[in-house]
Amino acid sequence: MKTIKSLLLFAFIGLTFVACSDDDNAPEQINEEETITTMTVSLVAPGGGTTITLQSQDLDGDGPNAPVVTVSGNLAANTSYSGSVVFLDETDSPAEDITEEVEEEDDEHQVFYIPTGNITDITYDDVDGDGNPLGLAFTLETGDAGNATLAVTLVHEPKKPNDGTLADAGGETDFTETFQITIE
């Protein structure tokens, strides 16, 4: 009789542990990395002057073809440009505007601008919900006539706040391109 009671007790305890298992926790949702085929940077001169467009388009993604990189014109020396950037997935028709997702998930993204040469300064004109730089809107300052490069990199899940460099950002690069620019 003691054996039967012991077996019933162990069965009850076993069922209690099974019934109280932690199966109610849903698995964490994974945010898939977005496909970006095209990045377009628009630089507008003061007073609504000529817009200079920097574009990198890689319609085959990691395929064999290199991206098509274009710069629509030269920048003026000693000028302040209002800048904006747009990211598209042109594998869909119509193209999906990934910029909207970057705006919605602003705490998980940051656009980094790394200038060299005669680009003297870049400042962020927008912030995420926590007050950290986002980079979809910015101001670019040119110096004297000469050459420059502008590297533009979208980072997913960067450390925020950071010191504004890719080395301190961490995260994963969603898209990057370096543009060769002439300042006249």
Coordinates of N, CA, C and O in Angstrom, one line a residue, residues 25-148:
N25 N 6.0 31.3 -22.7 CA 6.9 32.3 -23.3 C 7.0 32.1 -24.8 O 7.4 31.1 -25.3
A26 N 6.5 33.1 -25.5 CA 6.6 33.0 -27.0 C 8.1 33.3 -27.4 O 8.8 34.0 -26.8
P27 N 8.5 32.6 -28.5 CA 9.9 32.9 -28.9 C 10.0 34.3 -29.3 O 9.1 35.0 -29.8
E28 N 11.2 34.9 -29.1 CA 11.5 36.2 -29.5 C 11.4 36.4 -31.0 O 12.0 35.6 -31.8
Q29 N 10.7 37.4 -31.4 CA 10.6 37.7 -32.8 C 11.9 38.2 -33.4 O 12.5 39.1 -32.9
I30 N 12.3 37.6 -34.5 CA 13.5 38.0 -35.2 C 13.2 39.0 -36.3 O 12.3 38.8 -37.1
N31 N 13.9 40.1 -36.2 CA 13.7 41.2 -37.2 C 14.7 40.9 -38.4 O 15.9 41.1 -38.3
E32 N 14.1 40.4 -39.5 CA 14.9 40.1 -40.6 C 15.6 41.4 -41.2 O 15.0 42.4 -41.2
E33 N 16.8 41.2 -41.7 CA 17.6 42.3 -42.3 C 16.9 42.7 -43.6 O 16.5 41.8 -44.4
E34 N 16.7 44.0 -43.8 CA 16.1 44.5 -45.0 C 17.0 44.4 -46.2 O 18.2 44.5 -46.0
T35 N 16.4 44.2 -47.4 CA 17.2 44.3 -48.6 C 17.2 45.7 -49.1 O 16.2 46.4 -49.2
I36 N 18.4 46.3 -49.3 CA 18.6 47.6 -49.8 C 19.4 47.5 -51.1 O 20.5 47.0 -51.1
T37 N 18.8 48.0 -52.2 CA 19.5 48.0 -53.5 C 20.0 49.3 -53.9 O 20.9 49.4 -54.7
T38 N 19.3 50.4 -53.4 CA 19.6 51.7 -53.8 C 19.7 52.7 -52.6 O 18.8 52.7 -51.8
M39 N 20.7 53.5 -52.6 CA 20.8 54.6 -51.7 C 21.0 55.9 -52.5 O 21.9 56.0 -53.4
T40 N 20.2 56.9 -52.2 CA 20.2 58.2 -52.9 C 20.4 59.3 -51.8 O 19.6 59.4 -51.0
V41 N 21.5 60.0 -52.0 CA 21.8 61.2 -51.1 C 21.5 62.4 -51.9 O 22.1 62.6 -53.0
S42 N 20.7 63.3 -51.4 CA 20.4 64.6 -52.1 C 21.0 65.7 -51.3 O 20.8 65.8 -50.1
L43 N 21.7 66.6 -52.0 CA 22.3 67.8 -51.4 C 21.8 69.0 -52.0 O 21.9 69.2 -53.2
V44 N 21.1 69.8 -51.3 CA 20.4 71.0 -51.8 C 21.2 72.2 -51.4 O 21.4 72.5 -50.2
A45 N 21.6 73.0 -52.4 CA 22.3 74.3 -52.1 C 21.4 75.3 -51.4 O 20.1 75.2 -51.5
P46 N 22.0 76.3 -50.7 CA 21.1 77.3 -50.1 C 20.2 78.0 -51.0 O 20.5 78.2 -52.2
G47 N 19.0 78.4 -50.5 CA 18.0 79.1 -51.3 C 17.3 78.2 -52.3 O 16.8 78.6 -53.3
G48 N 17.4 76.8 -52.1 CA 16.8 75.9 -53.0 C 17.5 75.8 -54.4 O 16.8 75.5 -55.4
G49 N 18.8 76.1 -54.4 CA 19.5 76.0 -55.7 C 19.5 74.6 -56.2 O 18.7 73.7 -55.9
T50 N 20.5 74.3 -57.0 CA 20.7 73.0 -57.7 C 20.8 71.9 -56.7 O 21.6 72.0 -55.7
T51 N 20.1 70.8 -56.9 CA 20.2 69.6 -56.1 C 21.3 68.7 -56.7 O 21.2 68.3 -57.9
I52 N 22.3 68.3 -55.9 CA 23.3 67.3 -56.3 C 22.9 66.0 -55.7 O 22.6 65.9 -54.6
T53 N 22.9 65.0 -56.6 CA 22.4 63.6 -56.2 C 23.6 62.7 -56.2 O 24.3 62.6 -57.3
L54 N 23.8 62.0 -55.1 CA 24.8 60.9 -55.0 C 24.0 59.6 -54.9 O 23.2 59.5 -54.1
Q55 N 24.3 58.7 -55.8 CA 23.5 57.4 -55.8 C 24.4 56.2 -56.0 O 25.3 56.2 -56.8
S56 N 24.0 55.2 -55.2 CA 24.6 53.9 -55.4 C 23.4 52.9 -55.6 O 22.5 52.8 -54.8
Q57 N 23.5 52.2 -56.7 CA 22.4 51.3 -57.1 C 23.0 49.9 -57.4 O 23.8 49.8 -58.3
D58 N 22.6 48.9 -56.7 CA 23.1 47.5 -56.9 C 21.9 46.6 -57.0 O 21.5 45.9 -56.0
L59 N 21.3 46.5 -58.2 CA 20.1 45.8 -58.3 C 20.2 44.3 -58.2 O 19.2 43.6 -58.0
D60 N 21.4 43.7 -58.4 CA 21.6 42.3 -58.2 C 22.2 42.0 -56.8 O 22.6 40.8 -56.5
G61 N 22.2 42.9 -55.9 CA 22.6 42.7 -54.5 C 24.0 42.1 -54.4 O 25.0 42.8 -54.9
D62 N 24.2 40.9 -53.9 CA 25.5 40.3 -53.8 C 25.9 39.6 -55.1 O 26.8 38.8 -55.1
G63 N 25.2 39.8 -56.2 CA 25.4 39.2 -57.4 C 26.7 39.6 -58.0 O 27.5 40.4 -57.4
P64 N 27.0 39.2 -59.3 CA 28.3 39.5 -59.9 C 28.5 40.9 -60.3 O 29.7 41.3 -60.5
N65 N 27.4 41.7 -60.5 CA 27.6 43.0 -61.0 C 27.9 44.0 -59.9 O 27.3 44.0 -58.8
A66 N 28.9 44.9 -60.1 CA 29.2 45.9 -59.2 C 28.1 47.0 -59.1 O 27.4 47.2 -60.1
P67 N 28.0 47.7 -58.0 CA 27.0 48.8 -58.0 C 27.3 49.9 -59.0 O 28.5 50.1 -59.3
V68 N 26.3 50.5 -59.4 CA 26.4 51.7 -60.3 C 26.4 52.9 -59.4 O 25.4 53.2 -58.7
V69 N 27.6 53.6 -59.3 CA 27.7 54.8 -58.4 C 27.8 56.0 -59.3 O 28.6 56.1 -60.2
T70 N 26.9 57.0 -59.0 CA 26.9 58.2 -59.8 C 26.9 59.5 -58.8 O 26.3 59.4 -57.7
V71 N 27.4 60.5 -59.3 CA 27.4 61.9 -58.7 C 27.0 62.8 -59.7 O 27.6 62.9 -60.8
S72 N 25.8 63.5 -59.5 CA 25.2 64.3 -60.6 C 25.9 65.6 -60.9 O 25.6 66.2 -61.9
G73 N 26.8 66.0 -60.1 CA 27.5 67.3 -60.3 C 28.5 67.6 -59.2 O 28.7 66.9 -58.3
N74 N 29.2 68.8 -59.4 CA 30.2 69.2 -58.4 C 29.5 70.1 -57.3 O 28.5 70.7 -57.6
L75 N 30.1 70.1 -56.2 CA 29.6 70.9 -55.1 C 30.4 72.3 -55.1 O 31.5 72.4 -55.6
A76 N 29.7 73.3 -54.7 CA 30.3 74.6 -54.6 C 31.2 74.8 -53.4 O 30.9 74.2 -52.3
A77 N 32.3 75.5 -53.5 CA 33.2 75.7 -52.4 C 32.6 76.6 -51.3 O 31.7 77.5 -51.7
N78 N 33.0 76.4 -50.1 CA 32.5 77.2 -48.9 C 31.0 77.4 -48.9 O 30.5 78.5 -48.8
T79 N 30.3 76.2 -49.0 CA 28.8 76.3 -49.1 C 28.3 75.2 -48.1 O 28.8 74.2 -47.9
S80 N 27.1 75.6 -47.6 CA 26.4 74.7 -46.7 C 25.2 74.1 -47.4 O 24.4 74.8 -48.0
Y81 N 25.2 72.7 -47.5 CA 24.1 72.0 -48.2 C 23.2 71.3 -47.2 O 23.7 70.7 -46.2
S82 N 21.9 71.3 -47.5 CA 20.9 70.5 -46.7 C 20.9 69.2 -47.3 O 20.7 69.0 -48.6
G83 N 21.1 68.1 -46.5 CA 21.2 66.8 -47.1 C 20.1 65.9 -46.6 O 19.6 66.0 -45.5
S84 N 19.8 64.9 -47.4 CA 18.8 63.8 -47.0 C 19.2 62.5 -47.7 O 19.9 62.6 -48.7
V85 N 18.8 61.4 -47.1 CA 19.2 60.1 -47.7 C 17.9 59.3 -47.8 O 17.1 59.3 -46.9
V86 N 17.8 58.5 -48.9 CA 16.7 57.6 -49.1 C 17.2 56.2 -49.4 O 18.2 56.1 -50.2
F87 N 16.7 55.2 -48.8 CA 17.1 53.8 -49.1 C 15.9 53.0 -49.7 O 14.8 53.1 -49.2
L88 N 16.1 52.3 -50.8 CA 15.1 51.6 -51.5 C 15.4 50.2 -51.7 O 16.6 49.8 -51.8
D89 N 14.4 49.3 -51.7 CA 14.5 47.9 -52.2 C 13.8 47.8 -53.5 O 12.6 47.8 -53.6
E90 N 14.6 47.9 -54.6 CA 14.1 47.8 -55.9 C 13.9 46.4 -56.5 O 13.6 46.3 -57.7
T91 N 14.1 45.4 -55.6 CA 13.8 44.1 -56.1 C 12.3 43.9 -56.1 O 11.8 42.9 -56.7
D92 N 11.5 44.7 -55.4 CA 10.1 44.7 -55.4 C 9.6 45.7 -56.4 O 10.3 46.7 -56.8
S93 N 8.4 45.5 -56.9 CA 7.7 46.4 -57.8 C 6.3 46.7 -57.4 O 5.5 45.8 -57.3
P94 N 6.0 47.9 -57.0 CA 6.9 49.1 -57.0 C 8.0 48.9 -55.9 O 7.8 48.1 -55.0
A95 N 9.0 49.7 -56.0 CA 10.1 49.7 -55.0 C 9.6 50.0 -53.6 O 8.7 50.8 -53.4
E96 N 10.2 49.3 -52.7 CA 9.8 49.5 -51.2 C 10.8 50.5 -50.7 O 12.0 50.5 -50.8
D97 N 10.2 51.5 -50.0 CA 11.0 52.6 -49.4 C 11.4 52.1 -48.0 O 10.7 52.2 -47.0
I98 N 12.7 51.7 -47.9 CA 13.2 51.2 -46.6 C 13.4 52.3 -45.6 O 13.5 52.1 -44.4
T99 N 13.5 53.6 -46.2 CA 13.7 54.7 -45.3 C 12.6 54.8 -44.3 O 12.8 55.2 -43.1
E100 N 11.3 54.4 -44.6 CA 10.2 54.4 -43.7 C 10.5 53.5 -42.5 O 10.2 53.8 -41.4
E101 N 11.0 52.3 -42.8 CA 11.3 51.4 -41.8 C 12.4 51.9 -40.9 O 12.4 51.7 -39.6
V102 N 13.4 52.6 -41.5 CA 14.5 53.2 -40.7 C 13.9 54.2 -39.7 O 14.3 54.3 -38.5
E103 N 13.0 55.0 -40.2 CA 12.3 56.0 -39.4 C 11.5 55.4 -38.2 O 11.6 55.8 -37.1
E104 N 10.8 54.3 -38.6 CA 10.0 53.6 -37.6 C 10.8 53.0 -36.5 O 10.4 53.0 -35.3
E105 N 12.0 52.4 -36.9 CA 12.9 51.8 -36.0 C 14.1 52.6 -35.7 O 15.2 52.2 -35.8
D106 N 13.9 53.9 -35.5 CA 15.0 54.9 -35.4 C 16.0 54.6 -34.3 O 17.1 54.9 -34.4
D107 N 15.5 53.9 -33.2 CA 16.4 53.6 -32.1 C 17.4 52.4 -32.5 O 18.3 52.1 -31.8
E108 N 17.0 51.7 -33.6 CA 17.8 50.6 -34.1 C 18.7 50.9 -35.3 O 19.2 50.0 -35.9
H109 N 18.7 52.2 -35.7 CA 19.5 52.5 -36.9 C 20.2 53.9 -36.7 O 19.8 54.7 -35.9
Q110 N 21.3 54.0 -37.5 CA 21.9 55.3 -37.6 C 22.7 55.4 -38.9 O 23.3 54.4 -39.3
V111 N 22.6 56.5 -39.6 CA 23.4 56.7 -40.8 C 24.7 57.5 -40.4 O 24.6 58.5 -39.7
F112 N 25.8 57.0 -40.8 CA 27.1 57.6 -40.5 C 27.7 58.2 -41.8 O 27.6 57.6 -42.8
Y113 N 28.2 59.4 -41.6 CA 28.8 60.2 -42.7 C 30.3 60.4 -42.4 O 30.6 61.0 -41.3
I114 N 31.2 59.8 -43.2 CA 32.6 60.0 -43.0 C 33.2 60.7 -44.2 O 33.4 60.2 -45.2
P115 N 33.5 62.0 -44.0 CA 34.0 62.8 -45.1 C 35.6 62.9 -45.0 O 36.2 62.7 -44.0
T116 N 36.2 63.1 -46.2 CA 37.6 63.4 -46.2 C 37.8 64.5 -47.2 O 36.9 64.9 -47.9
G117 N 39.0 65.1 -47.2 CA 39.3 66.2 -48.2 C 38.6 67.5 -47.8 O 38.6 67.8 -46.6
N118 N 38.0 68.1 -48.8 CA 37.5 69.5 -48.6 C 36.0 69.5 -48.2 O 35.3 70.5 -48.4
I119 N 35.5 68.5 -47.6 CA 34.2 68.5 -46.8 C 34.6 68.8 -45.4 O 35.3 68.0 -44.8
T120 N 34.2 70.0 -44.9 CA 34.8 70.4 -43.6 C 33.9 70.0 -42.4 O 34.4 69.8 -41.3
D121 N 32.6 69.7 -42.6 CA 31.8 69.3 -41.5 C 30.5 68.7 -41.9 O 30.0 69.0 -43.0
I122 N 30.0 67.8 -41.1 CA 28.7 67.2 -41.3 C 28.0 67.2 -39.9 O 28.6 66.8 -38.9
T123 N 26.8 67.7 -39.9 CA 26.0 67.7 -38.6 C 24.7 67.0 -38.9 O 24.1 67.2 -40.0
Y124 N 24.2 66.3 -37.9 CA 22.9 65.6 -38.0 C 21.8 66.7 -37.7 O 21.9 67.5 -36.8
D125 N 20.7 66.6 -38.5 CA 19.6 67.4 -38.4 C 18.4 66.7 -37.9 O 17.3 67.3 -37.8
D126 N 18.5 65.4 -37.5 CA 17.4 64.7 -36.9 C 17.9 63.7 -35.8 O 19.1 63.4 -35.8
V127 N 17.0 63.3 -35.0 CA 17.4 62.4 -33.8 C 16.3 61.3 -33.7 O 15.2 61.4 -34.2
D128 N 16.7 60.3 -33.0 CA 15.8 59.2 -32.7 C 14.9 59.5 -31.5 O 15.0 60.6 -31.0
G129 N 14.0 58.6 -31.1 CA 13.1 58.9 -30.0 C 13.8 59.2 -28.7 O 13.3 59.7 -27.7
D130 N 15.1 58.8 -28.6 CA 15.9 59.0 -27.3 C 16.8 60.2 -27.4 O 17.6 60.4 -26.5
G131 N 16.7 60.9 -28.5 CA 17.6 62.1 -28.7 C 18.9 61.8 -29.2 O 19.8 62.7 -29.3
N132 N 19.2 60.6 -29.7 CA 20.5 60.3 -30.4 C 20.4 60.6 -31.9 O 19.3 60.4 -32.5
P133 N 21.5 60.9 -32.5 CA 21.5 61.1 -34.0 C 21.0 60.0 -34.8 O 21.2 58.8 -34.5
L134 N 20.2 60.3 -35.8 CA 19.7 59.3 -36.7 C 20.4 59.4 -38.1 O 20.9 58.4 -38.6
G135 N 20.3 60.6 -38.7 CA 21.1 60.8 -39.9 C 20.4 60.7 -41.2 O 21.0 60.8 -42.3
L136 N 19.1 60.7 -41.2 CA 18.3 60.7 -42.5 C 18.3 62.2 -43.0 O 18.2 62.4 -44.2
A137 N 18.5 63.1 -42.2 CA 18.6 64.5 -42.6 C 19.9 65.1 -41.9 O 20.2 64.8 -40.8
F138 N 20.7 65.9 -42.7 CA 22.0 66.4 -42.2 C 22.3 67.6 -43.0 O 21.7 68.0 -43.9
T139 N 23.4 68.3 -42.5 CA 23.9 69.5 -43.1 C 25.4 69.1 -43.5 O 26.1 68.6 -42.6
L140 N 25.8 69.4 -44.7 CA 27.2 69.2 -45.2 C 27.8 70.5 -45.5 O 27.2 71.3 -46.2
E141 N 29.0 70.8 -45.0 CA 29.7 72.0 -45.2 C 30.9 71.7 -46.1 O 31.7 70.8 -45.8
T142 N 31.1 72.5 -47.2 CA 32.3 72.3 -48.0 C 33.3 73.4 -47.6 O 33.0 74.5 -47.1
G143 N 34.6 73.1 -47.9 CA 35.7 74.1 -47.7 C 36.0 74.6 -49.1 O 35.2 74.8 -50.0
D144 N 37.3 74.9 -49.3 CA 37.8 75.4 -50.5 C 37.7 74.4 -51.6 O 37.5 73.2 -51.4
A145 N 37.9 74.9 -52.9 CA 37.9 74.0 -54.0 C 38.9 72.9 -53.9 O 40.0 73.1 -53.3
G146 N 38.5 71.7 -54.4 CA 39.4 70.6 -54.3 C 38.6 69.3 -54.4 O 37.5 69.3 -54.8
N147 N 39.2 68.2 -53.9 CA 38.5 66.9 -54.0 C 38.1 66.5 -52.6 O 38.7 66.9 -51.6
A148 N 37.2 65.5 -52.5 CA 36.7 65.0 -51.3 C 36.1 63.6 -51.5 O 35.8 63.3 -52.7

